[in-house]
Amino acid sequence: MSDLLAISILIFFGALFAMSEISIAAARKIKLRVMVDEGSKNAETVLALQEQPGRFFAMIQIALNAIAILGGIIGEQALAPYTSELVTVFYSGPSLEQISFLLSFFIITSLFILFADLLPKRIAMTMPEAVAIRVVNLMNMVTLGLTPFVLMFNGLSNLVLRIFKFPTEREEIVTTEDIVAVMEAGAQDGTLQQQEYHLIGSVFELDSLTLPSVMTTRETIISFDLSDDSTVISAAIQAQPHNQFLICDGSLDKLKGYVESKDILRQLLNGENVQLSEEIIKKDILYLPDTLTLSEALNAFKSANQTFAVVVNEYALVVGLVTIKDLISSFMGDLVSYNYEEQIIQRDADSWLVAGNTPVIDVIKQLNINYFPDMDQYETIAGFLIYVMKRIPKRTDSFIHDGFKFEAIDVEGVRVEQLLITRILDKTAQNTVDEISS
């Protein structure tokens, strides 16, 4: 009877060490750090143990192997009488002892596999952090008690790892891909809402998109010339009620500053003619190069405390204008509502009208197109057409890419105003981007 009690105790301790091993190894650092912020000292101890796991795992292996060996020795002695009686019911020949031994071995092994290994590890995997913070202090005490053996085996394992040039410690670096994978899993499980998923995903794109993908292009900027009279300025403000207007001298490349609409309205309400005088023209324009990423532009806005910036190219020519609202809408998407003309209009299940200045990244999201080649060479869908065709497209010019037909349907001068994108159902279509490029 004492042998059966000893087996039960060994199974209990085997389960404890197995749970400890899996839970401390599988405990997620992000959750542990949250628990530390909430005041959990044990979570801090688990984090420290994960940073230097060598001694802990050496102790676990010593304990588990010792328990397994003792379990085999005691188990055979404890179960042999019972298995012999059981076997004699069916067989009493010369192989009785061997059969009883094999049956005892099978039973004791099954008990250890089920109750000292499989079940404890499955429990620990389902809630690793909760288990880890409960066993970590006990495991540290056992490690301290087995210090001579731990130091010996840990030192030998480190020596072998160094000989074969394997790292002795794990470097856990959370990458963007890791975070995206976690978000996808959360979205699939329903713990992360679709809006939240798209919002977080858009934030990661801030470092891959540049200002031309969100700016108002040069030809659509509403500006005033120093020579404009009151009638022209008043009509422009009524037609385009912006907060600020650029002031130039002959062309946008000769900017003199900007004026706020409230200053012009004040003159009109006082019954005066609009005068673009030095008193209302502000000189502190924020200039940003068109090579900046959206993330860098946000930092520039934060430092300059401005609401808009003029985008210039490497030749110091004005190519567009960007506001803080443009940057926010680039990753907030449908979560914010602005009064702007929709750039992608779905005509039916397989065709879309797309404005030429629509960022390529928006087309990818809306139409689920797999890829665009050499995306660092262009920002907009019109730029994609020009890049692929190696010329300014004419009306009705088209090509097929990734199962979609791209057709220019509205071309004004050298500017592609609108495209028709159609999903191709005919799999035998031969015209491709690769053929055009060649």
Short mmCIF file of C-alpha atoms in Angstrom, two decimals:
data_model
loop_
_atom_site.label_atom_id
_atom_site.label_comp_id
_atom_site.label_asym_id
_atom_site.label_seq_id
_atom_site.Cartn_x
_atom_site.Cartn_y
_atom_site.Cartn_z
CA MET A 1 0.00 0.00 0.00
CA SER A 2 2.89 2.32 0.78
CA ASP A 3 4.24 1.71 -2.74
CA LEU A 4 0.94 2.85 -4.28
CA LEU A 5 1.05 5.98 -2.14
CA ALA A 6 4.63 6.62 -3.29
CA ILE A 7 3.54 6.29 -6.94
CA SER A 8 0.70 8.75 -6.35
CA ILE A 9 3.13 11.24 -4.81
CA LEU A 10 5.56 10.82 -7.73
CA ILE A 11 2.74 11.36 -10.25
CA PHE A 12 1.67 14.50 -8.37
CA PHE A 13 5.17 15.99 -8.40
CA GLY A 14 5.67 14.93 -12.02
CA ALA A 15 2.48 16.78 -12.94
CA LEU A 16 3.63 19.84 -10.98
CA PHE A 17 7.00 20.01 -12.73
CA ALA A 18 5.45 19.35 -16.16
CA MET A 19 2.93 22.17 -15.65
CA SER A 20 5.71 24.48 -14.46
CA GLU A 21 7.88 23.75 -17.49
CA ILE A 22 5.14 24.41 -20.06
CA SER A 23 3.53 27.39 -18.31
CA ILE A 24 6.75 29.34 -17.76
CA ALA A 25 7.92 28.61 -21.30
CA ALA A 26 4.56 29.51 -22.88
CA ALA A 27 3.68 32.53 -20.73
CA ARG A 28 3.39 35.56 -23.02
CA LYS A 29 5.61 38.48 -22.10
CA ILE A 30 3.01 41.03 -23.14
CA LYS A 31 0.46 39.64 -20.70
CA LEU A 32 3.07 39.26 -17.97
CA ARG A 33 4.08 42.93 -18.35
CA VAL A 34 0.43 43.94 -18.01
CA MET A 35 0.24 41.88 -14.81
CA VAL A 36 3.43 43.54 -13.54
CA ASP A 37 1.86 46.95 -14.15
CA GLU A 38 -1.11 45.78 -12.11
CA GLY A 39 1.23 45.00 -9.20
CA SER A 40 1.93 41.27 -9.57
CA LYS A 41 5.36 40.46 -8.11
CA ASN A 42 5.15 36.86 -9.28
CA ALA A 43 4.67 37.99 -12.89
CA GLU A 44 7.88 40.01 -12.55
CA THR A 45 9.64 36.88 -11.24
CA VAL A 46 8.38 34.86 -14.23
CA LEU A 47 9.74 37.52 -16.62
CA ALA A 48 13.12 37.41 -14.90
CA LEU A 49 13.12 33.61 -15.15
CA GLN A 50 12.32 33.76 -18.87
CA GLU A 51 15.30 36.05 -19.40
CA GLN A 52 17.67 33.45 -17.84
CA PRO A 53 15.91 30.09 -18.30
CA GLY A 54 18.97 27.82 -18.33
CA ARG A 55 19.06 26.93 -14.61
CA PHE A 56 15.28 26.49 -14.47
CA PHE A 57 15.16 24.01 -17.35
CA ALA A 58 18.16 22.13 -15.98
CA MET A 59 16.32 21.72 -12.66
CA ILE A 60 13.12 20.61 -14.43
CA GLN A 61 14.91 17.92 -16.42
CA ILE A 62 16.74 16.65 -13.34
CA ALA A 63 13.46 16.45 -11.41
CA LEU A 64 11.43 14.86 -14.20
CA ASN A 65 14.04 12.24 -15.00
CA ALA A 66 14.49 11.39 -11.33
CA ILE A 67 10.72 11.02 -10.91
CA ALA A 68 10.48 8.83 -14.02
CA ILE A 69 13.27 6.52 -12.83
CA LEU A 70 11.82 6.24 -9.32
CA GLY A 71 8.38 5.68 -10.78
CA GLY A 72 9.67 2.78 -12.86
CA ILE A 73 11.45 1.15 -9.92
CA ILE A 74 8.67 1.56 -7.37
CA GLY A 75 5.91 0.92 -9.89
CA GLU A 76 7.16 -2.52 -10.83
CA GLN A 77 7.39 -3.57 -7.20
CA ALA A 78 4.00 -2.07 -6.33
CA LEU A 79 2.00 -3.47 -9.22
CA ALA A 80 3.71 -6.83 -9.74
CA PRO A 81 1.59 -8.74 -7.15
CA TYR A 82 -1.65 -7.34 -8.54
CA THR A 83 -0.75 -7.95 -12.18
CA SER A 84 0.36 -11.52 -11.40
CA GLU A 85 -3.01 -12.28 -9.83
CA LEU A 86 -4.78 -10.75 -12.79
CA VAL A 87 -2.74 -12.67 -15.36
CA THR A 88 -3.15 -16.01 -13.58
CA VAL A 89 -6.87 -15.77 -14.21
CA PHE A 90 -6.14 -16.21 -17.91
CA TYR A 91 -2.66 -17.74 -17.97
CA SER A 92 -0.40 -19.63 -15.55
CA GLY A 93 2.39 -20.87 -17.80
CA PRO A 94 6.16 -20.39 -17.62
CA SER A 95 5.98 -16.82 -19.04
CA LEU A 96 3.78 -15.58 -16.22
CA GLU A 97 6.50 -13.42 -14.67
CA GLN A 98 7.43 -11.76 -17.97
CA ILE A 99 3.80 -11.05 -18.86
CA SER A 100 3.16 -9.58 -15.40
CA PHE A 101 6.23 -7.36 -15.77
CA LEU A 102 5.09 -6.10 -19.17
CA LEU A 103 1.59 -5.40 -17.86
CA SER A 104 3.01 -3.55 -14.84
CA PHE A 105 5.28 -1.52 -17.12
CA PHE A 106 2.37 -0.64 -19.40
CA ILE A 107 0.10 0.44 -16.52
CA ILE A 108 2.70 2.55 -14.72
CA THR A 109 3.84 4.15 -17.98
CA SER A 110 0.25 4.96 -18.95
CA LEU A 111 -0.43 6.53 -15.54
CA PHE A 112 2.64 8.75 -15.80
CA ILE A 113 1.93 9.74 -19.41
CA LEU A 114 -1.69 10.63 -18.68
CA PHE A 115 -1.57 12.18 -15.20
CA ALA A 116 2.04 13.35 -14.88
CA ASP A 117 2.60 14.62 -18.41
CA LEU A 118 -0.26 14.96 -20.89
CA LEU A 119 -3.08 16.38 -18.76
CA PRO A 120 -0.90 18.80 -16.74
CA LYS A 121 0.72 20.17 -19.89
CA ARG A 122 -2.63 20.68 -21.62
CA ILE A 123 -3.94 22.54 -18.56
CA ALA A 124 -0.81 24.69 -18.48
CA MET A 125 -1.09 25.49 -22.19
CA THR A 126 -4.65 26.78 -21.81
CA MET A 127 -3.73 29.31 -19.10
CA PRO A 128 0.08 29.61 -18.99
CA GLU A 129 0.30 32.97 -17.23
CA ALA A 130 -2.10 31.97 -14.42
CA VAL A 131 -0.20 28.74 -13.77
CA ALA A 132 3.25 30.33 -14.10
CA ILE A 133 2.71 32.99 -11.42
CA ARG A 134 1.50 30.30 -8.99
CA VAL A 135 4.41 27.89 -9.37
CA VAL A 136 7.34 30.22 -10.04
CA ASN A 137 8.37 30.75 -6.41
CA LEU A 138 8.25 27.02 -5.65
CA MET A 139 10.33 26.28 -8.74
CA ASN A 140 12.94 28.83 -7.67
CA MET A 141 13.16 27.14 -4.27
CA VAL A 142 13.64 23.70 -5.85
CA THR A 143 16.28 25.17 -8.19
CA LEU A 144 18.11 26.59 -5.19
CA GLY A 145 17.94 23.23 -3.41
CA LEU A 146 19.40 21.41 -6.43
CA THR A 147 22.04 24.08 -7.09
CA PRO A 148 25.08 21.73 -7.41
CA PHE A 149 23.37 19.51 -9.97
CA VAL A 150 21.79 22.50 -11.75
CA LEU A 151 25.14 24.26 -12.12
CA MET A 152 26.80 21.13 -13.44
CA PHE A 153 24.21 20.21 -16.05
CA ASN A 154 23.51 23.81 -17.06
CA GLY A 155 27.21 24.44 -17.52
CA LEU A 156 27.62 21.30 -19.62
CA SER A 157 24.64 22.20 -21.83
CA ASN A 158 25.99 25.73 -22.36
CA LEU A 159 29.37 24.26 -23.30
CA VAL A 160 27.81 21.96 -25.90
CA LEU A 161 25.74 24.84 -27.34
CA ARG A 162 28.84 27.03 -27.66
CA ILE A 163 30.81 24.24 -29.32
CA PHE A 164 28.14 23.92 -32.02
CA LYS A 165 27.71 27.74 -32.16
CA PHE A 166 24.08 27.74 -31.01
CA PRO A 167 22.78 30.69 -28.96
CA THR A 168 22.59 30.00 -25.23
CA GLU A 169 19.74 32.48 -24.66
CA ARG A 170 16.59 33.25 -26.60
CA GLU A 171 16.18 36.73 -28.02
CA GLU A 172 12.48 37.51 -28.19
CA ILE A 173 11.88 40.43 -30.52
CA VAL A 174 8.29 41.32 -31.35
CA THR A 175 8.16 42.15 -35.06
CA THR A 176 5.45 43.82 -37.11
CA GLU A 177 4.61 40.43 -38.61
CA ASP A 178 4.09 39.00 -35.11
CA ILE A 179 1.69 41.79 -34.20
CA VAL A 180 -0.22 41.45 -37.47
CA ALA A 181 -0.52 37.70 -36.90
CA VAL A 182 -1.92 38.31 -33.41
CA MET A 183 -4.38 40.85 -34.83
CA GLU A 184 -5.55 38.43 -37.52
CA ALA A 185 -6.10 35.74 -34.91
CA GLY A 186 -8.03 38.20 -32.75
CA ALA A 187 -10.17 39.30 -35.69
CA GLN A 188 -10.97 35.70 -36.61
CA ASP A 189 -11.89 34.83 -33.02
CA GLY A 190 -14.04 37.94 -32.67
CA THR A 191 -12.04 39.44 -29.80
CA LEU A 192 -10.87 42.23 -32.10
CA GLN A 193 -13.49 44.15 -34.06
CA GLN A 194 -12.99 44.51 -37.82
CA GLN A 195 -12.77 48.31 -37.51
CA GLU A 196 -10.08 47.97 -34.85
CA TYR A 197 -8.23 45.42 -36.97
CA HIS A 198 -8.18 47.67 -40.04
CA LEU A 199 -7.24 50.70 -37.94
CA ILE A 200 -4.21 49.01 -36.35
CA GLY A 201 -3.19 47.56 -39.71
CA SER A 202 -3.34 51.01 -41.27
CA VAL A 203 -1.07 52.42 -38.56
CA PHE A 204 1.67 49.98 -39.61
CA GLU A 205 1.43 51.35 -43.16
CA LEU A 206 2.43 54.85 -42.06
CA ASP A 207 6.10 53.99 -42.57
CA SER A 208 5.54 52.53 -46.04
CA LEU A 209 3.46 55.35 -47.59
CA THR A 210 4.82 58.74 -48.60
CA LEU A 211 3.14 62.14 -48.71
CA PRO A 212 2.08 62.04 -52.39
CA SER A 213 -0.31 59.20 -51.52
CA VAL A 214 -2.51 61.48 -49.37
CA MET A 215 -1.75 65.06 -50.44
CA THR A 216 -3.89 67.42 -52.50
CA THR A 217 -2.06 67.61 -55.82
CA ARG A 218 -0.76 70.86 -57.23
CA GLU A 219 -3.41 71.27 -59.91
CA THR A 220 -6.26 71.08 -57.37
CA ILE A 221 -4.81 73.53 -54.81
CA ILE A 222 -6.99 76.63 -54.37
CA SER A 223 -4.73 79.65 -53.98
CA PHE A 224 -4.87 83.45 -54.38
CA ASP A 225 -2.55 85.67 -56.31
CA LEU A 226 -1.49 89.02 -54.93
CA SER A 227 -3.12 90.63 -57.97
CA ASP A 228 -6.55 89.00 -57.40
CA ASP A 229 -9.33 91.47 -56.67
CA SER A 230 -12.06 91.28 -54.05
CA THR A 231 -14.60 89.69 -56.42
CA VAL A 232 -12.32 86.78 -57.36
CA ILE A 233 -11.36 86.12 -53.74
CA SER A 234 -14.97 86.28 -52.48
CA ALA A 235 -16.17 83.88 -55.20
CA ALA A 236 -13.36 81.42 -54.40
CA ILE A 237 -14.15 81.41 -50.69
CA GLN A 238 -17.81 80.74 -51.39
CA ALA A 239 -17.01 77.91 -53.80
CA GLN A 240 -14.19 76.37 -51.70
CA PRO A 241 -14.71 77.18 -47.99
CA HIS A 242 -11.28 76.17 -46.67
CA ASN A 243 -9.71 77.44 -43.48
CA GLN A 244 -6.48 78.63 -45.13
CA PHE A 245 -5.53 79.74 -48.63
CA LEU A 246 -2.03 80.00 -50.08
CA ILE A 247 -0.93 83.38 -51.39
CA CYS A 248 1.43 83.44 -54.36
CA ASP A 249 2.99 85.96 -56.70
CA GLY A 250 2.38 84.73 -60.23
CA SER A 251 2.69 80.98 -59.57
CA LEU A 252 2.58 78.45 -56.76
CA ASP A 253 6.36 78.21 -56.83
CA LYS A 254 6.52 81.84 -55.60
CA LEU A 255 4.65 81.56 -52.36
CA LYS A 256 4.36 84.62 -50.17
CA GLY A 257 2.50 82.98 -47.32
CA TYR A 258 -1.05 82.05 -46.52
CA VAL A 259 -4.17 83.76 -45.28
CA GLU A 260 -6.89 82.46 -42.99
CA SER A 261 -10.45 82.65 -44.29
CA LYS A 262 -11.65 84.29 -41.06
CA ASP A 263 -9.46 87.33 -41.77
CA ILE A 264 -10.97 87.69 -45.23
CA LEU A 265 -14.51 87.20 -43.90
CA ARG A 266 -13.88 89.86 -41.28
CA GLN A 267 -13.13 92.35 -44.05
CA LEU A 268 -16.25 91.33 -45.97
CA LEU A 269 -18.49 91.59 -42.89
CA ASN A 270 -17.15 95.08 -42.26
CA GLY A 271 -18.24 96.01 -45.77
CA GLU A 272 -14.67 96.41 -46.99
CA ASN A 273 -13.06 95.15 -50.17
CA VAL A 274 -10.77 92.20 -49.59
CA GLN A 275 -7.18 93.35 -49.37
CA LEU A 276 -4.34 90.82 -49.27
CA SER A 277 -2.27 93.09 -47.10
CA GLU A 278 0.87 92.23 -45.18
CA GLU A 279 -1.12 92.36 -41.93
CA ILE A 280 -3.22 89.27 -42.73
CA ILE A 281 -0.67 87.27 -44.75
CA LYS A 282 1.17 84.82 -42.52
CA LYS A 283 4.68 83.84 -43.51
CA ASP A 284 5.26 80.74 -41.38
CA ILE A 285 4.53 78.08 -43.99
CA LEU A 286 5.59 74.54 -43.17
CA TYR A 287 7.40 72.92 -46.10
CA LEU A 288 7.81 69.13 -46.29
CA PRO A 289 9.71 67.12 -48.92
CA ASP A 290 7.63 64.69 -50.95
CA THR A 291 9.90 61.80 -49.88
CA LEU A 292 8.69 61.86 -46.26
CA THR A 293 6.68 58.92 -45.00
CA LEU A 294 3.35 59.57 -43.32
CA SER A 295 4.88 58.69 -39.97
CA GLU A 296 7.66 61.25 -40.46
CA ALA A 297 5.11 63.84 -41.59
CA LEU A 298 3.06 63.33 -38.43
CA ASN A 299 6.17 63.97 -36.34
CA ALA A 300 6.90 67.11 -38.39
CA PHE A 301 3.38 68.42 -37.77
CA LYS A 302 3.73 67.73 -34.08
CA SER A 303 7.00 69.67 -33.87
CA ALA A 304 5.83 72.61 -36.00
CA ASN A 305 2.35 72.89 -34.46
CA GLN A 306 0.82 73.52 -37.89
CA THR A 307 -2.39 72.19 -39.46
CA PHE A 308 -1.17 72.04 -43.06
CA ALA A 309 2.07 71.88 -45.03
CA VAL A 310 3.21 72.59 -48.57
CA VAL A 311 4.82 69.55 -50.21
CA VAL A 312 7.83 70.26 -52.43
CA ASN A 313 10.04 68.06 -54.58
CA GLU A 314 13.82 67.95 -54.83
CA TYR A 315 13.79 70.96 -57.19
CA ALA A 316 11.94 73.08 -54.60
CA LEU A 317 8.80 73.08 -56.77
CA VAL A 318 5.41 72.83 -55.09
CA VAL A 319 3.81 69.46 -55.86
CA GLY A 320 0.94 69.44 -53.40
CA LEU A 321 -0.54 70.37 -50.06
CA VAL A 322 -1.24 68.09 -47.09
CA THR A 323 -3.23 68.71 -43.93
CA ILE A 324 -3.23 66.97 -40.60
CA LYS A 325 -6.75 65.82 -41.52
CA ASP A 326 -5.34 64.06 -44.60
CA LEU A 327 -2.83 62.18 -42.48
CA ILE A 328 -5.40 61.14 -39.90
CA SER A 329 -7.87 59.98 -42.53
CA SER A 330 -5.14 57.86 -44.16
CA PHE A 331 -5.24 55.41 -41.25
CA MET A 332 -8.58 56.20 -39.60
CA GLY A 333 -10.44 55.40 -42.82
CA ASP A 334 -14.16 54.88 -42.32
CA LEU A 335 -13.92 55.61 -38.59
CA VAL A 336 -13.88 59.32 -39.37
CA SER A 337 -16.28 61.08 -41.67
CA TYR A 338 -15.12 63.87 -43.93
CA ASN A 339 -16.99 65.50 -46.74
CA TYR A 340 -14.95 64.39 -49.70
CA GLU A 341 -15.82 62.95 -53.06
CA GLU A 342 -15.64 59.17 -53.05
CA GLN A 343 -12.63 58.06 -55.06
CA ILE A 344 -13.66 54.44 -55.66
CA ILE A 345 -17.23 53.87 -56.83
CA GLN A 346 -18.44 50.33 -57.39
CA ARG A 347 -20.64 50.08 -60.48
CA ASP A 348 -21.53 46.41 -60.14
CA ALA A 349 -20.10 43.22 -58.68
CA ASP A 350 -17.09 43.23 -61.05
CA SER A 351 -16.32 46.86 -62.01
CA TRP A 352 -15.26 50.07 -60.28
CA LEU A 353 -14.83 53.71 -61.32
CA VAL A 354 -11.62 54.99 -59.75
CA ALA A 355 -10.27 58.54 -59.63
CA GLY A 356 -6.78 58.80 -61.08
CA ASN A 357 -5.31 60.33 -57.92
CA THR A 358 -6.50 57.44 -55.72
CA PRO A 359 -3.59 55.95 -53.75
CA VAL A 360 -2.64 52.48 -54.93
CA ILE A 361 -2.86 51.16 -51.37
CA ASP A 362 -6.56 52.12 -51.26
CA VAL A 363 -7.20 50.24 -54.51
CA ILE A 364 -5.47 47.16 -53.07
CA LYS A 365 -7.68 47.24 -49.97
CA GLN A 366 -10.93 47.92 -51.81
CA LEU A 367 -10.51 45.44 -54.67
CA ASN A 368 -8.38 42.79 -52.93
CA ILE A 369 -5.78 42.87 -55.69
CA ASN A 370 -2.83 40.69 -54.72
CA TYR A 371 0.02 42.98 -55.70
CA PHE A 372 1.27 45.86 -57.84
CA PRO A 373 4.77 45.64 -59.32
CA ASP A 374 7.49 48.11 -58.25
CA MET A 375 5.22 50.14 -55.96
CA ASP A 376 8.09 52.41 -54.98
CA GLN A 377 7.93 53.91 -58.48
CA TYR A 378 4.44 55.48 -58.15
CA GLU A 379 1.85 56.46 -55.55
CA THR A 380 -1.48 56.71 -57.37
CA ILE A 381 -3.44 54.43 -59.67
CA ALA A 382 -2.87 56.89 -62.53
CA GLY A 383 0.85 56.64 -61.83
CA PHE A 384 0.54 52.86 -62.10
CA LEU A 385 -0.96 53.18 -65.59
CA ILE A 386 1.79 55.54 -66.71
CA TYR A 387 4.50 53.32 -65.21
CA VAL A 388 3.17 50.17 -66.90
CA MET A 389 2.44 51.73 -70.30
CA LYS A 390 5.67 53.81 -70.34
CA ARG A 391 3.71 56.78 -71.75
CA ILE A 392 0.76 59.02 -71.00
CA PRO A 393 -2.33 56.86 -71.57
CA LYS A 394 -4.98 57.85 -74.08
CA ARG A 395 -8.68 57.35 -73.60
CA THR A 396 -9.69 53.64 -73.79
CA ASP A 397 -6.06 52.48 -73.39
CA SER A 398 -6.11 49.38 -71.23
CA PHE A 399 -4.20 46.35 -69.98
CA ILE A 400 -4.82 43.38 -67.70
CA HIS A 401 -3.04 42.83 -64.40
CA ASP A 402 -3.70 40.16 -61.78
CA GLY A 403 -7.12 39.31 -63.20
CA PHE A 404 -8.28 42.94 -63.52
CA LYS A 405 -8.60 45.16 -66.59
CA PHE A 406 -7.36 48.73 -66.09
CA GLU A 407 -8.82 51.18 -68.63
CA ALA A 408 -8.35 54.95 -68.87
CA ILE A 409 -11.78 56.48 -69.55
CA ASP A 410 -11.18 60.15 -68.75
CA VAL A 411 -7.90 61.83 -69.71
CA GLU A 412 -7.45 65.60 -69.50
CA GLY A 413 -4.24 66.66 -71.21
CA VAL A 414 -1.50 64.67 -69.51
CA ARG A 415 -3.58 63.84 -66.45
CA VAL A 416 -5.56 60.61 -66.07
CA GLU A 417 -8.74 61.75 -64.31
CA GLN A 418 -10.63 58.48 -64.09
CA LEU A 419 -10.19 54.75 -64.70
CA LEU A 420 -12.50 51.81 -65.07
CA ILE A 421 -11.24 48.70 -63.29
CA THR A 422 -13.02 45.48 -64.25
CA ARG A 423 -12.57 41.99 -62.87
CA ILE A 424 -11.80 39.66 -65.77
CA LEU A 425 -13.85 36.49 -65.81
CA ASP A 426 -12.33 35.24 -69.08
CA LYS A 427 -9.30 33.21 -67.99
CA THR A 428 -8.01 33.06 -71.59
CA ALA A 429 -7.23 36.80 -71.72
CA GLN A 430 -3.66 37.21 -72.94
CA ASN A 431 -2.86 40.89 -72.46
CA THR A 432 -0.77 41.25 -69.27
CA VAL A 433 1.45 43.79 -67.55
CA ASP A 434 4.50 41.67 -68.31
CA GLU A 435 3.71 41.69 -72.04
CA ILE A 436 3.25 45.47 -72.05
CA SER A 437 6.49 45.97 -70.16
CA SER A 438 8.38 43.80 -72.61
#
